[in-house]
Every structure is written in structure tokens, then in C-alpha cells.
Coordinates of C-alpha atoms and ligand atoms in Angstrom, one line a residue:
M11 CA -20.8 41.9 -126.3
P12 CA -23.0 41.3 -123.2
D13 CA -24.6 38.0 -122.6
I14 CA -28.4 38.3 -122.6
A15 CA -30.5 36.0 -120.4
F16 CA -34.1 35.8 -119.5
I17 CA -35.0 35.1 -115.9
K18 CA -38.0 34.9 -113.6
P19 CA -38.6 38.2 -111.7
A20 CA -36.8 38.6 -108.3
L21 CA -35.2 41.7 -106.9
P22 CA -31.4 41.6 -107.7
K23 CA -28.8 41.5 -104.9
H24 CA -26.2 43.5 -106.8
G25 CA -25.5 45.3 -110.1
A26 CA -27.7 47.8 -111.9
M27 CA -31.5 47.6 -112.2
V28 CA -33.5 49.0 -115.0
L29 CA -37.1 50.1 -114.9
L30 CA -39.2 50.5 -118.0
V31 CA -41.8 53.1 -117.3
T32 CA -44.9 54.2 -119.3
E33 CA -46.8 57.4 -118.9
D34 CA -50.0 55.8 -117.8
A35 CA -49.5 52.4 -116.2
T36 CA -49.0 52.2 -112.4
P37 CA -45.7 50.6 -111.3
A38 CA -46.1 46.9 -110.7
G39 CA -43.9 43.8 -110.3
L40 CA -40.2 44.5 -109.5
H41 CA -40.6 48.2 -109.9
A42 CA -43.2 48.2 -107.2
A43 CA -41.2 45.8 -105.1
L44 CA -38.1 48.0 -105.2
D45 CA -40.2 51.0 -104.4
K46 CA -41.6 49.2 -101.4
A47 CA -38.2 48.0 -100.3
T48 CA -36.9 51.6 -100.4
G49 CA -39.9 52.9 -98.4
G50 CA -41.3 54.7 -101.5
G51 CA -37.9 56.1 -102.3
I52 CA -38.1 55.2 -106.0
T53 CA -41.3 57.1 -106.6
R54 CA -40.0 60.1 -104.6
A55 CA -36.8 60.2 -106.6
L56 CA -38.5 59.9 -110.0
E57 CA -40.9 62.7 -109.0
A58 CA -38.0 64.8 -107.9
A59 CA -36.3 64.2 -111.3
S60 CA -39.6 65.2 -113.1
F61 CA -39.5 61.8 -114.7
K62 CA -42.9 61.0 -116.3
G63 CA -42.1 58.0 -118.4
S64 CA -42.4 59.9 -121.7
K65 CA -40.7 58.4 -124.7
G66 CA -36.9 58.5 -124.5
Q67 CA -36.8 60.1 -121.1
V68 CA -34.2 58.7 -118.7
A69 CA -33.4 59.1 -115.0
T70 CA -30.6 57.6 -113.0
L71 CA -30.9 57.0 -109.3
W72 CA -27.8 56.0 -107.3
A73 CA -27.6 53.3 -104.7
P74 CA -31.2 53.3 -103.5
L75 CA -30.8 49.9 -101.8
E76 CA -27.9 47.9 -100.3
G77 CA -26.2 46.1 -103.2
I78 CA -28.1 47.9 -106.0
G79 CA -25.6 50.5 -107.1
K80 CA -27.7 52.2 -109.8
V81 CA -31.3 52.3 -111.0
V82 CA -32.0 53.5 -114.5
A83 CA -35.5 54.4 -115.4
I84 CA -36.4 54.6 -119.1
G85 CA -39.6 56.1 -120.5
L86 CA -41.6 54.3 -123.1
G87 CA -44.4 56.9 -123.6
K88 CA -48.0 55.8 -123.8
T89 CA -48.7 52.1 -123.2
E90 CA -50.8 51.8 -126.4
E91 CA -47.9 53.2 -128.4
V92 CA -45.3 50.8 -127.2
N93 CA -44.1 48.7 -130.1
A94 CA -41.0 46.7 -131.2
E95 CA -39.3 49.7 -132.7
R96 CA -39.7 51.8 -129.6
V97 CA -38.6 49.1 -127.3
E98 CA -35.6 48.4 -129.4
A99 CA -34.6 52.0 -129.3
A100 CA -35.1 51.9 -125.5
G101 CA -32.7 48.9 -125.4
G102 CA -30.2 50.9 -127.4
T103 CA -30.4 53.9 -125.0
L104 CA -30.2 51.5 -122.1
Y105 CA -26.9 50.1 -123.3
G106 CA -25.4 53.6 -123.2
L107 CA -26.5 54.0 -119.6
I108 CA -25.2 50.7 -118.3
A109 CA -22.2 49.9 -120.5
K110 CA -19.8 50.6 -117.6
E111 CA -21.7 48.3 -115.2
R112 CA -20.7 44.6 -115.0
E113 CA -24.2 43.3 -114.6
A114 CA -27.7 44.6 -114.9
M115 CA -31.3 43.4 -114.6
V116 CA -34.2 44.8 -116.5
A117 CA -37.7 44.6 -115.0
A118 CA -39.6 43.8 -118.1
E119 CA -42.7 42.2 -116.7
G120 CA -44.8 44.9 -118.2
L121 CA -43.8 43.8 -121.8
P122 CA -45.2 40.9 -123.8
A123 CA -42.6 38.2 -124.5
P124 CA -41.7 39.3 -128.0
L125 CA -41.1 42.8 -126.8
A126 CA -38.9 41.6 -124.0
A127 CA -36.8 40.0 -126.7
S128 CA -36.9 43.2 -128.7
L129 CA -35.4 45.0 -125.8
G130 CA -32.5 42.5 -125.7
L131 CA -32.1 42.9 -129.4
G132 CA -31.9 46.7 -129.3
L133 CA -29.4 46.6 -126.5
L134 CA -27.2 43.9 -128.2
L135 CA -27.2 45.7 -131.5
K136 CA -26.2 49.0 -129.9
S137 CA -23.3 47.3 -128.1
Y138 CA -21.5 46.4 -131.3
R139 CA -17.9 47.5 -131.5
F140 CA -15.1 47.0 -134.1
D141 CA -12.0 47.1 -132.0
R142 CA -9.9 44.6 -133.9
Y143 CA -7.3 47.1 -134.8
R144 CA -7.0 49.0 -131.6
T145 CA -4.0 48.0 -129.6
T146 CA -3.9 50.8 -127.1
L147 CA -7.4 51.0 -125.7
K148 CA -7.3 51.8 -122.0
E149 CA -9.3 49.8 -119.6
A150 CA -11.5 52.8 -118.8
E151 CA -12.5 53.1 -122.4
K152 CA -13.7 49.5 -122.7
P153 CA -17.3 48.6 -122.0
K154 CA -17.6 46.4 -118.9
L155 CA -21.1 45.0 -119.3
E156 CA -21.0 41.2 -119.2
K157 CA -24.5 40.2 -118.4
V158 CA -28.0 41.5 -118.8
A159 CA -30.8 39.6 -117.2
I160 CA -34.3 40.4 -118.5
A161 CA -36.9 39.6 -116.0
T162 CA -40.2 38.4 -117.4
D163 CA -43.2 36.2 -116.4
A164 CA -43.5 34.8 -119.9
L165 CA -40.1 33.1 -119.6
A166 CA -40.5 30.3 -122.2
A167 CA -42.0 32.6 -124.9
A168 CA -39.4 35.2 -124.3
K169 CA -36.6 32.7 -124.7
A170 CA -38.1 31.3 -127.9
A171 CA -38.4 34.8 -129.4
W172 CA -34.9 35.5 -128.3
A173 CA -33.4 32.5 -130.1
T174 CA -34.7 34.0 -133.4
Q175 CA -33.6 37.5 -132.6
R176 CA -30.2 36.4 -131.5
A177 CA -29.6 34.7 -134.8
V178 CA -30.6 37.9 -136.6
A179 CA -28.2 39.9 -134.4
D180 CA -25.4 37.5 -135.4
G181 CA -26.1 38.1 -139.0
V182 CA -26.1 41.9 -138.4
F183 CA -22.7 41.6 -136.6
L184 CA -21.2 39.6 -139.4
T185 CA -22.2 42.2 -141.9
R186 CA -20.9 45.0 -139.7
D187 CA -17.6 43.2 -139.3
L188 CA -17.2 42.7 -143.1
V189 CA -18.1 46.3 -143.9
S190 CA -15.8 47.7 -141.2
E191 CA -12.7 45.7 -142.3
P192 CA -10.1 47.8 -144.1
P193 CA -9.7 47.2 -147.8
N194 CA -6.2 45.9 -147.6
V195 CA -7.4 43.1 -145.4
L196 CA -10.8 42.4 -147.0
T197 CA -9.9 41.6 -150.5
P198 CA -12.3 39.7 -152.8
A199 CA -10.5 36.5 -152.0
E200 CA -10.5 37.1 -148.3
M201 CA -14.2 38.1 -148.3
A202 CA -15.0 34.8 -150.2
E203 CA -13.0 32.9 -147.6
R204 CA -15.1 34.4 -144.8
C205 CA -18.3 33.2 -146.5
K206 CA -17.1 29.7 -145.7
E207 CA -17.8 30.3 -142.1
L208 CA -21.5 29.9 -143.0
E209 CA -21.0 26.2 -143.7
K210 CA -21.1 25.7 -139.9
L211 CA -24.7 26.9 -140.1
G212 CA -25.6 24.5 -142.8
V213 CA -25.2 26.9 -145.8
Q214 CA -23.7 25.4 -148.9
V215 CA -20.9 27.7 -150.1
E216 CA -19.3 27.7 -153.6
I217 CA -16.5 30.0 -154.6
L218 CA -15.8 30.8 -158.2
G219 CA -12.6 32.5 -159.4
P220 CA -11.6 34.3 -162.6
K221 CA -11.1 31.0 -164.6
E222 CA -14.7 29.8 -163.9
M223 CA -16.1 33.3 -164.5
K224 CA -14.3 33.5 -167.8
K225 CA -16.0 30.3 -168.8
L226 CA -19.4 31.8 -167.8
N227 CA -18.6 34.8 -170.1
F228 CA -18.7 37.3 -167.2
G229 CA -17.2 40.0 -169.4
A230 CA -18.6 42.9 -167.5
L231 CA -17.5 41.8 -164.0
L232 CA -14.1 40.7 -165.3
G233 CA -13.7 44.1 -167.0
V234 CA -14.0 45.8 -163.7
A235 CA -11.6 43.4 -162.0
Q236 CA -8.9 43.5 -164.6
G237 CA -7.2 46.7 -163.3
S238 CA -6.5 45.1 -159.9
V239 CA -3.9 42.5 -158.9
Q240 CA -6.6 41.2 -156.5
E241 CA -8.5 38.4 -158.2
P242 CA -12.2 38.6 -158.3
R243 CA -14.6 36.0 -156.8
M244 CA -18.2 35.1 -157.0
V245 CA -19.7 33.3 -154.1
V246 CA -22.9 31.3 -154.3
M247 CA -24.6 30.5 -151.0
Q248 CA -27.6 28.2 -150.6
W249 CA -29.7 27.6 -147.6
N250 CA -32.4 24.9 -148.1
G251 CA -34.6 25.4 -145.1
A252 CA -37.9 24.5 -146.8
S253 CA -36.8 21.4 -148.7
T254 CA -35.1 19.4 -145.9
T255 CA -36.5 16.0 -146.9
A256 CA -36.5 14.4 -150.4
A257 CA -40.3 14.5 -150.5
A258 CA -40.4 18.2 -149.6
K259 CA -37.6 18.9 -152.1
K260 CA -39.8 17.5 -154.9
K261 CA -42.7 19.8 -154.4
A262 CA -40.6 22.7 -153.1
Q263 CA -41.1 26.1 -154.5
K264 CA -38.3 27.8 -156.4
P265 CA -35.8 29.6 -154.1
V266 CA -35.8 33.3 -153.4
A267 CA -32.6 35.1 -154.5
F268 CA -30.5 37.9 -153.0
I269 CA -27.6 39.4 -154.9
G270 CA -25.0 41.8 -153.6
K271 CA -22.5 44.2 -155.0
G272 CA -19.1 43.5 -153.4
V273 CA -16.6 46.1 -154.6
T274 CA -14.0 45.7 -151.8
F275 CA -12.5 49.0 -152.8
D276 CA -13.8 51.5 -155.4
T277 CA -11.1 54.0 -156.6
G278 CA -13.3 54.7 -159.6
G279 CA -10.7 53.0 -161.9
I280 CA -9.3 55.1 -164.7
S281 CA -12.3 57.5 -164.1
I282 CA -10.6 58.0 -160.8
K283 CA -12.4 59.5 -157.8
P284 CA -11.2 62.6 -156.0
A285 CA -8.9 61.9 -153.0
A286 CA -11.0 63.5 -150.3
G287 CA -13.2 60.9 -148.7
M288 CA -12.1 58.1 -151.0
E289 CA -11.4 55.9 -147.9
D290 CA -15.1 55.6 -147.6
M291 CA -15.1 53.4 -150.6
K292 CA -14.0 50.4 -148.5
W293 CA -17.7 50.3 -147.8
D294 CA -18.6 49.6 -151.4
M295 CA -19.0 45.9 -150.7
A296 CA -21.9 46.6 -148.3
G297 CA -24.4 45.0 -150.6
A298 CA -22.5 41.8 -150.6
G299 CA -21.8 42.1 -146.9
T300 CA -25.5 42.4 -146.3
V301 CA -26.3 39.3 -148.4
I302 CA -23.8 37.3 -146.4
G303 CA -25.1 38.5 -143.1
L304 CA -28.6 37.8 -144.2
M305 CA -27.7 34.2 -145.1
A306 CA -26.2 33.8 -141.7
A307 CA -29.4 35.2 -140.1
L308 CA -31.7 32.9 -142.1
A309 CA -29.6 29.8 -141.5
G310 CA -29.0 30.7 -137.9
R311 CA -32.7 30.9 -137.1
K312 CA -33.4 27.9 -139.4
A313 CA -35.8 29.8 -141.6
K314 CA -38.2 27.5 -143.5
V315 CA -37.3 28.9 -146.9
D316 CA -35.0 27.9 -149.8
V317 CA -32.8 30.8 -150.4
V318 CA -29.8 31.6 -152.6
G319 CA -27.4 34.4 -152.0
L320 CA -24.9 35.5 -154.6
V321 CA -22.2 38.1 -154.3
G322 CA -19.8 39.5 -157.0
L323 CA -16.5 40.5 -155.4
V324 CA -14.0 42.7 -157.2
E325 CA -11.6 45.6 -156.5
N326 CA -12.0 48.6 -158.9
M327 CA -8.4 50.0 -159.5
P328 CA -6.6 52.0 -162.1
G329 CA -3.6 50.3 -163.6
G330 CA -1.8 49.3 -166.8
N331 CA -4.4 46.6 -167.5
A332 CA -7.4 48.5 -166.2
Q333 CA -10.4 48.9 -168.5
R334 CA -10.7 52.2 -170.3
P335 CA -13.6 54.6 -170.9
G336 CA -14.7 53.6 -174.3
D337 CA -14.2 49.9 -173.9
V338 CA -17.0 47.6 -175.0
V339 CA -17.6 44.5 -172.9
T340 CA -19.9 41.5 -173.5
T341 CA -21.9 40.5 -170.5
A342 CA -22.9 37.0 -169.5
S343 CA -26.3 37.6 -171.0
G344 CA -24.8 38.4 -174.4
Q345 CA -25.8 42.1 -174.2
T346 CA -22.9 44.5 -174.9
V347 CA -22.0 47.6 -172.8
E348 CA -20.0 50.6 -173.7
V349 CA -18.1 51.6 -170.6
I350 CA -18.2 55.4 -170.6
N351 CA -17.2 55.8 -167.0
T352 CA -15.2 53.1 -165.1
D353 CA -16.6 54.5 -161.9
A354 CA -20.0 53.2 -162.7
E355 CA -18.7 49.7 -162.0
G356 CA -21.3 48.3 -159.6
R357 CA -23.9 47.7 -162.3
L358 CA -21.2 45.9 -164.3
V359 CA -20.6 43.5 -161.5
L360 CA -24.3 43.0 -160.7
C361 CA -25.4 42.4 -164.3
D362 CA -23.4 39.2 -164.7
V363 CA -24.2 37.8 -161.3
M364 CA -27.9 38.5 -161.7
H365 CA -27.9 36.8 -165.1
Y366 CA -26.2 33.8 -163.6
A367 CA -28.6 33.6 -160.7
Q368 CA -31.6 33.5 -163.0
Q369 CA -30.1 30.9 -165.4
R370 CA -29.2 28.6 -162.6
F371 CA -31.9 29.0 -160.0
D372 CA -34.9 30.5 -161.8
P373 CA -35.8 32.3 -158.5
R374 CA -39.3 33.3 -157.4
F375 CA -38.0 36.8 -157.0
M376 CA -34.7 38.5 -156.9
V377 CA -33.6 41.4 -154.7
D378 CA -30.2 43.0 -155.3
L379 CA -28.5 45.3 -152.9
A380 CA -25.8 47.8 -153.8
T381 CA -24.1 51.0 -152.7
L382 CA -24.7 51.9 -156.3
T383 CA -25.0 55.7 -156.7
G384 CA -24.0 58.9 -154.9
A385 CA -27.2 60.3 -156.5
I386 CA -29.4 58.3 -154.2
I387 CA -27.9 60.2 -151.2
I388 CA -28.8 63.4 -152.9
A389 CA -32.3 62.2 -153.4
L390 CA -33.1 60.5 -150.1
G391 CA -30.3 61.4 -147.7
H392 CA -29.5 58.9 -145.1
E393 CA -33.1 58.1 -144.1
H394 CA -34.3 55.7 -146.7
A395 CA -32.7 53.3 -149.1
G396 CA -33.9 53.8 -152.7
M397 CA -36.1 50.9 -153.9
F398 CA -36.8 50.2 -157.6
S399 CA -39.0 47.4 -158.6
N400 CA -40.9 45.9 -161.5
D401 CA -43.5 44.3 -159.1
D402 CA -46.0 46.1 -157.0
T403 CA -46.5 43.2 -154.6
L404 CA -42.8 42.8 -153.9
A405 CA -42.4 46.5 -153.5
Q406 CA -45.2 46.7 -151.0
Q407 CA -43.9 43.8 -149.0
L408 CA -40.5 45.5 -148.8
S409 CA -41.9 48.8 -147.7
A410 CA -44.0 47.1 -145.0
A411 CA -41.1 45.0 -143.8
G412 CA -38.7 47.9 -143.4
T413 CA -40.7 50.2 -141.2
P414 CA -40.9 48.1 -138.0
V415 CA -37.2 47.2 -138.1
G416 CA -36.1 50.8 -138.7
E417 CA -34.8 50.1 -142.2
A418 CA -37.1 52.2 -144.4
V419 CA -37.1 52.1 -148.2
W420 CA -38.6 54.6 -150.5
R421 CA -39.9 53.6 -153.9
M422 CA -38.4 55.4 -156.9
P423 CA -39.7 55.3 -160.5
L424 CA -38.6 53.3 -163.5
G425 CA -39.6 54.0 -167.1
E426 CA -38.8 54.0 -170.8
A427 CA -37.9 57.6 -170.9
Y428 CA -35.1 57.0 -168.3
D429 CA -34.1 53.8 -170.1
K430 CA -33.4 55.9 -173.3
Q431 CA -30.7 57.8 -171.3
I432 CA -28.5 54.7 -171.5
K433 CA -28.6 54.1 -175.2
S434 CA -25.2 53.8 -176.7
D435 CA -24.0 54.8 -180.2
I436 CA -22.0 51.6 -180.7
A437 CA -23.2 48.9 -178.2
D438 CA -26.5 47.7 -176.7
M439 CA -26.2 50.2 -173.9
K440 CA -23.7 52.4 -172.1
N441 CA -23.0 52.2 -168.4
V442 CA -24.0 55.8 -167.4
G443 CA -27.0 57.9 -168.3
G444 CA -25.8 61.4 -167.4
R445 CA -26.4 63.4 -164.2
P446 CA -30.2 63.7 -164.3
G447 CA -31.8 60.8 -162.4
G448 CA -28.5 59.1 -161.8
S449 CA -29.9 56.5 -159.5
I450 CA -32.8 55.7 -161.8
T451 CA -30.7 55.2 -164.9
A452 CA -28.5 52.9 -162.8
A453 CA -31.6 50.9 -162.0
Q454 CA -32.7 50.9 -165.6
F455 CA -29.3 49.4 -166.5
I456 CA -29.8 46.6 -164.0
Q457 CA -33.3 46.0 -165.1
R458 CA -32.1 45.2 -168.6
F459 CA -30.7 42.0 -167.0
V460 CA -33.9 40.9 -165.3
N461 CA -35.7 38.2 -167.3
K462 CA -39.2 38.9 -168.4
G463 CA -41.8 38.1 -165.8
R464 CA -39.4 37.9 -162.9
P465 CA -40.3 39.9 -159.8
W466 CA -37.3 42.0 -158.9
A467 CA -36.3 44.8 -156.6
H468 CA -33.1 46.8 -156.5
L469 CA -32.1 48.5 -153.2
D470 CA -29.6 51.3 -153.6
I471 CA -28.1 51.4 -150.1
A472 CA -25.4 54.0 -150.7
G473 CA -26.9 56.4 -148.2
V474 CA -27.7 53.9 -145.4
A475 CA -25.0 51.3 -145.4
W476 CA -23.0 53.3 -142.9
S477 CA -23.8 56.1 -140.6
G478 CA -21.8 59.2 -139.6
K479 CA -23.8 59.5 -136.4
E480 CA -25.1 57.1 -133.8
L481 CA -28.4 55.4 -134.6
P482 CA -30.9 54.1 -132.0
T483 CA -29.6 50.6 -132.3
A484 CA -26.2 51.1 -134.0
P485 CA -23.0 52.9 -133.1
K486 CA -21.4 55.1 -135.9
G487 CA -20.2 53.2 -138.9
A488 CA -21.5 50.1 -140.6
T489 CA -25.2 49.6 -140.1
A490 CA -25.9 46.3 -141.8
F491 CA -29.0 48.0 -143.3
G492 CA -31.0 45.3 -145.2
V493 CA -30.2 42.3 -143.0
R494 CA -33.2 42.8 -140.8
L495 CA -35.4 44.2 -143.6
L496 CA -34.9 41.1 -145.8
D497 CA -35.1 38.7 -142.9
R498 CA -38.4 40.3 -142.1
L499 CA -39.6 40.1 -145.7
V500 CA -38.8 36.3 -145.7
A501 CA -40.4 35.8 -142.3
D502 CA -43.6 37.7 -143.3
H503 CA -44.2 36.2 -146.7
Y504 CA -42.0 33.4 -147.9
E505 CA -41.7 30.8 -145.1
G506 CA -43.7 27.6 -144.4
Ligands
LIG629 N1 -19.7 53.2 -155.2 C1 -20.1 54.3 -155.9 C2 -21.4 54.9 -155.3 C3 -21.3 55.7 -154.0 C4 -20.9 57.0 -154.0 C5 -21.6 55.0 -152.9 C6 -20.8 57.7 -152.8 C7 -21.5 55.7 -151.7 C8 -21.1 57.0 -151.7 C9 -20.4 53.9 -157.3 O1 -19.6 52.9 -157.8 C10 -20.1 55.1 -158.1 O2 -19.0 55.5 -158.2 N2 -21.1 55.7 -158.8 C11 -21.0 56.9 -159.5 C12 -21.8 56.7 -160.8 C13 -21.5 57.7 -161.8 C14 -20.1 57.6 -162.4 C15 -22.5 57.6 -162.9 C16 -21.5 58.0 -158.7 O3 -22.5 57.9 -158.0 O4 -20.9 59.1 -158.8
LIG630 MN1 -17.8 53.6 -158.6
LIG631 ZN1 -18.9 51.6 -156.5

């Protein structure tokens, strides 16, 4: 991971130099200085390369000046259209162009301070790698980039914006690490153990095991866990950033709550999945991984909010003691569930954790995240997470928060007719509602565990938690979708 620093503008003596170019603004600052120092060579070279500064356009100029081995020009399009998302994407592109350099300097005087920080964020997020299990990487295959200096006139403001962005990037990286880990390493117990790292940031972390969960009557979660030799865990994380003093605590608002599905591996259980692609089910803990990374981001940037994050961690395995299709389990809420399909396990994990979260914390609102259904991928592909909500305000806030950070959500319907699909002949409900509207009936199931009057949103992130292709600010693999979206939701509406 490169180190990112902000500096006062001055022509570099070595390394690579990066120019951010719009279609309409005349080159100024370091860009103009470099052009002058090269006798107009930069302008001539960019013209020869037909470089106009349009969005996403890049040009590389080699050794235009003693010491400067490489100049990279990146187009940002029209000045009036330059926003955080575009600058982040440029930062991501930039990383690809300079990863093999040791040092680079970016002439960012044309950008306001927050956007200079956005450029650093895009670059840093794109530089993520998970190389823990590669022992034979050749030197030539490794990135070399150690330091990126971003030159800006608004130094103090850029540094302040960066402190926040850096904490969010740390949260994203924690999530990506968790989601990337193989399932033999990242068992429920190990994942719970890793939550303890958040204590360094001031987060209170409690870990509950099967004995404690039995006492809490977590019949649904424990039913999923019983087929595995790996013990389940629930982790409760609290960050009290609003109520730091006793006086503030007294009049503090109720906390906001985030709940994550953490199935460290989903074989389907007795309703076993087909072999092809089953390895992808190591990612079935991404909801929990996102909640953990989000807590790291909020605590890392000292967000002025009281927030609780709860994750239910289990492994879904077949075995002599595994739950059967046809079993009836009693959830912590007292409601009973006929388990028709042991592969619809995520909702069984979430329902107990969500009930507990409400009983203990009475949160202002609750958002759950889960790689819950394959059906949401059929509906929305990999471009949006599915959002289900009982509250128009919360739904609008989430929609608005997602767009600028490139984590878009699309609202899906809920309704009584869908709810009917999960009626059971012998219990209060069954855990599947048939193929039609599979993501919606899953959400209906979860909604049955949301207390009356509580604003709630469910994000089905099955299609967006990992990516088969490179994204503007992420390599292939774990995306950490949701960390930035929910950080933004909190920042926009629930702090101070
Ligand atoms: N973890 C899966 C959902 C999933 C599928 C995520 C594919 C990512 C990619 C979930 O536990 C599951 O198995 N859901 C079933 C539900 C069905 C049995 C009603 C599904 O979507 O097939
Ligand atoms: Mn499943
Ligand atoms: Zn699952």
C-alpha cells in the first residue's frame, strides 16, 4: 500500500509526475511550470498524442526533464462535471499507471481540498491486494509504489479531509481482508477474534458463544450452526462517539444499529449446493465483514454517533447432526420456523441477531446486510444492491448516500401478497417462499422480526460483495460494498 502525503506545490526532482487535465481549463501551477521548464514540450507532446483531457483519457510521456522519468496525464472531462466519484476513478486509473514507479507526485492544485483527498482515496482503494497466501510472487510482479505526494495549495484542508478518508479506507481494507480469507482460516471463532482488533480504536467488543446463545433462545441461528464442528459466535460491537461524557450520555439519542450475516462457509447444508462454484460461498460472510469494517471506519474517524454493530457467525455444513428439511425451530423472538430448505440459512441467522439487537439497544433504525439470495443477482446483476425498507426516509437517505461513493442501491418492493408465500402448514412461517420473487420473500421473512415502528432497511449484497472484474476503485474480488455507503449515511444524517 503506498503512503499518501499532501505537500505544497514544487516541481519534483525525481520519480513520476501526474497531471490532472480538464477539457476546458488552461494549464496552470505545476503543469504550466513543467511545460515551461521543457520549453513547451508537454503541450506539444499532449497535442501529438491527441490528448484533450476528456474523461478517462490518459497519456504517458517519457523523461521530459532530467530526473522526471515519466509524466502521466489523466483527463477529467469538463471542469463543471468534476466530482468526487470522477476524481476517485481517476485516482484508481492513476494507480494502474504508476504502480511500478517508486514515487510519484500529483499536481492537484486545480482541485478543491476535499477532491484532492478523493484522488488519494481512489488511488489507495485501487492499490488493495491480498497476497497473504502467495509465496512465489516474483519481484517484477509486485507493485513498487511507496509514496504518492499530492501537491495542493489548500494543504491544511486537504490533510484534514484525508484523515477522514484514510480511516474509511482502513475500514474498507479490513472488510476486503476478511472477505478474501479462505474458509478454513476464517472460521466463526477466528472471525470473532479478529473483531477484537477494533478495541484499539475504542470499540467495545463482546463475543458470545453457543452457551450464551442457547440461553438467549437463538434456536434459528443454532439450528444452522449445529451441522458444523465449528462453533458459532455472535459479536456485539459498540462505538459511543456521541455520548463521550456522562452528561452527553444522559441526553444521548438511541444508537443506530447495523447487523451482518456472517456465514463463513455456505455449503447449503443438507439441501446441499452443486459443486461448481461452491468455493464462492466463502464470501457468504460479507454482510458481517462489512459491518466490522464499517465499525472500524466510524471509530477510526471518530464519528460523532453512537452505533452498535452485531454479527452472527456460523458455518452451514451437512453432517450427522445437521438440521433437516422439515425441522421446526423456535427463534429468539418466540416465532417458529419450518425449515424447508437448509440453504436458506442467512435469514435464520439474521432473525435471532436482529431480535436481540432490538431488545437490548432499542435502536433508532436498523440496517442489515447479507449475501442473502441468488435471486437478487438475477434481478439487479452486479450493479446495485437490493434494498428493502419499511421507511421511506431511511430508504431515500440510503439511495442518496450510495450514488456519490459508487455503491448504488435499488429499492425493491415488500407487501402482504409476498408475505403470504412464506406461510407454513405447521409453524408460524417457513424459511422459503418458492422461486417467484425469491429476494422479496427473503426480505419478508426478515421483516417479521422487525419490531413495529422501527425504521429498518435490508441490503441484499449477494451481487455486489465481490466482483469478477476490476472496478474503478477496486481490483477483482472483495469490494467491501456497504462500508462507504453506510459511513456516508451516518455522516450525512446521524452525526452531531
Ligand atoms: N448465500 C446464499 C445466497 C447467494 C447465492 C449469495 C449466490 C451469492 C451467490 C444463500 O444462503 C442461499 O443459498 N440462498 C438460496 C435461497 C433459496 C434456497 C431459497 C438461493 O439464493 O438459492
Ligand atoms: Mn445458503
Ligand atoms: Zn448463504
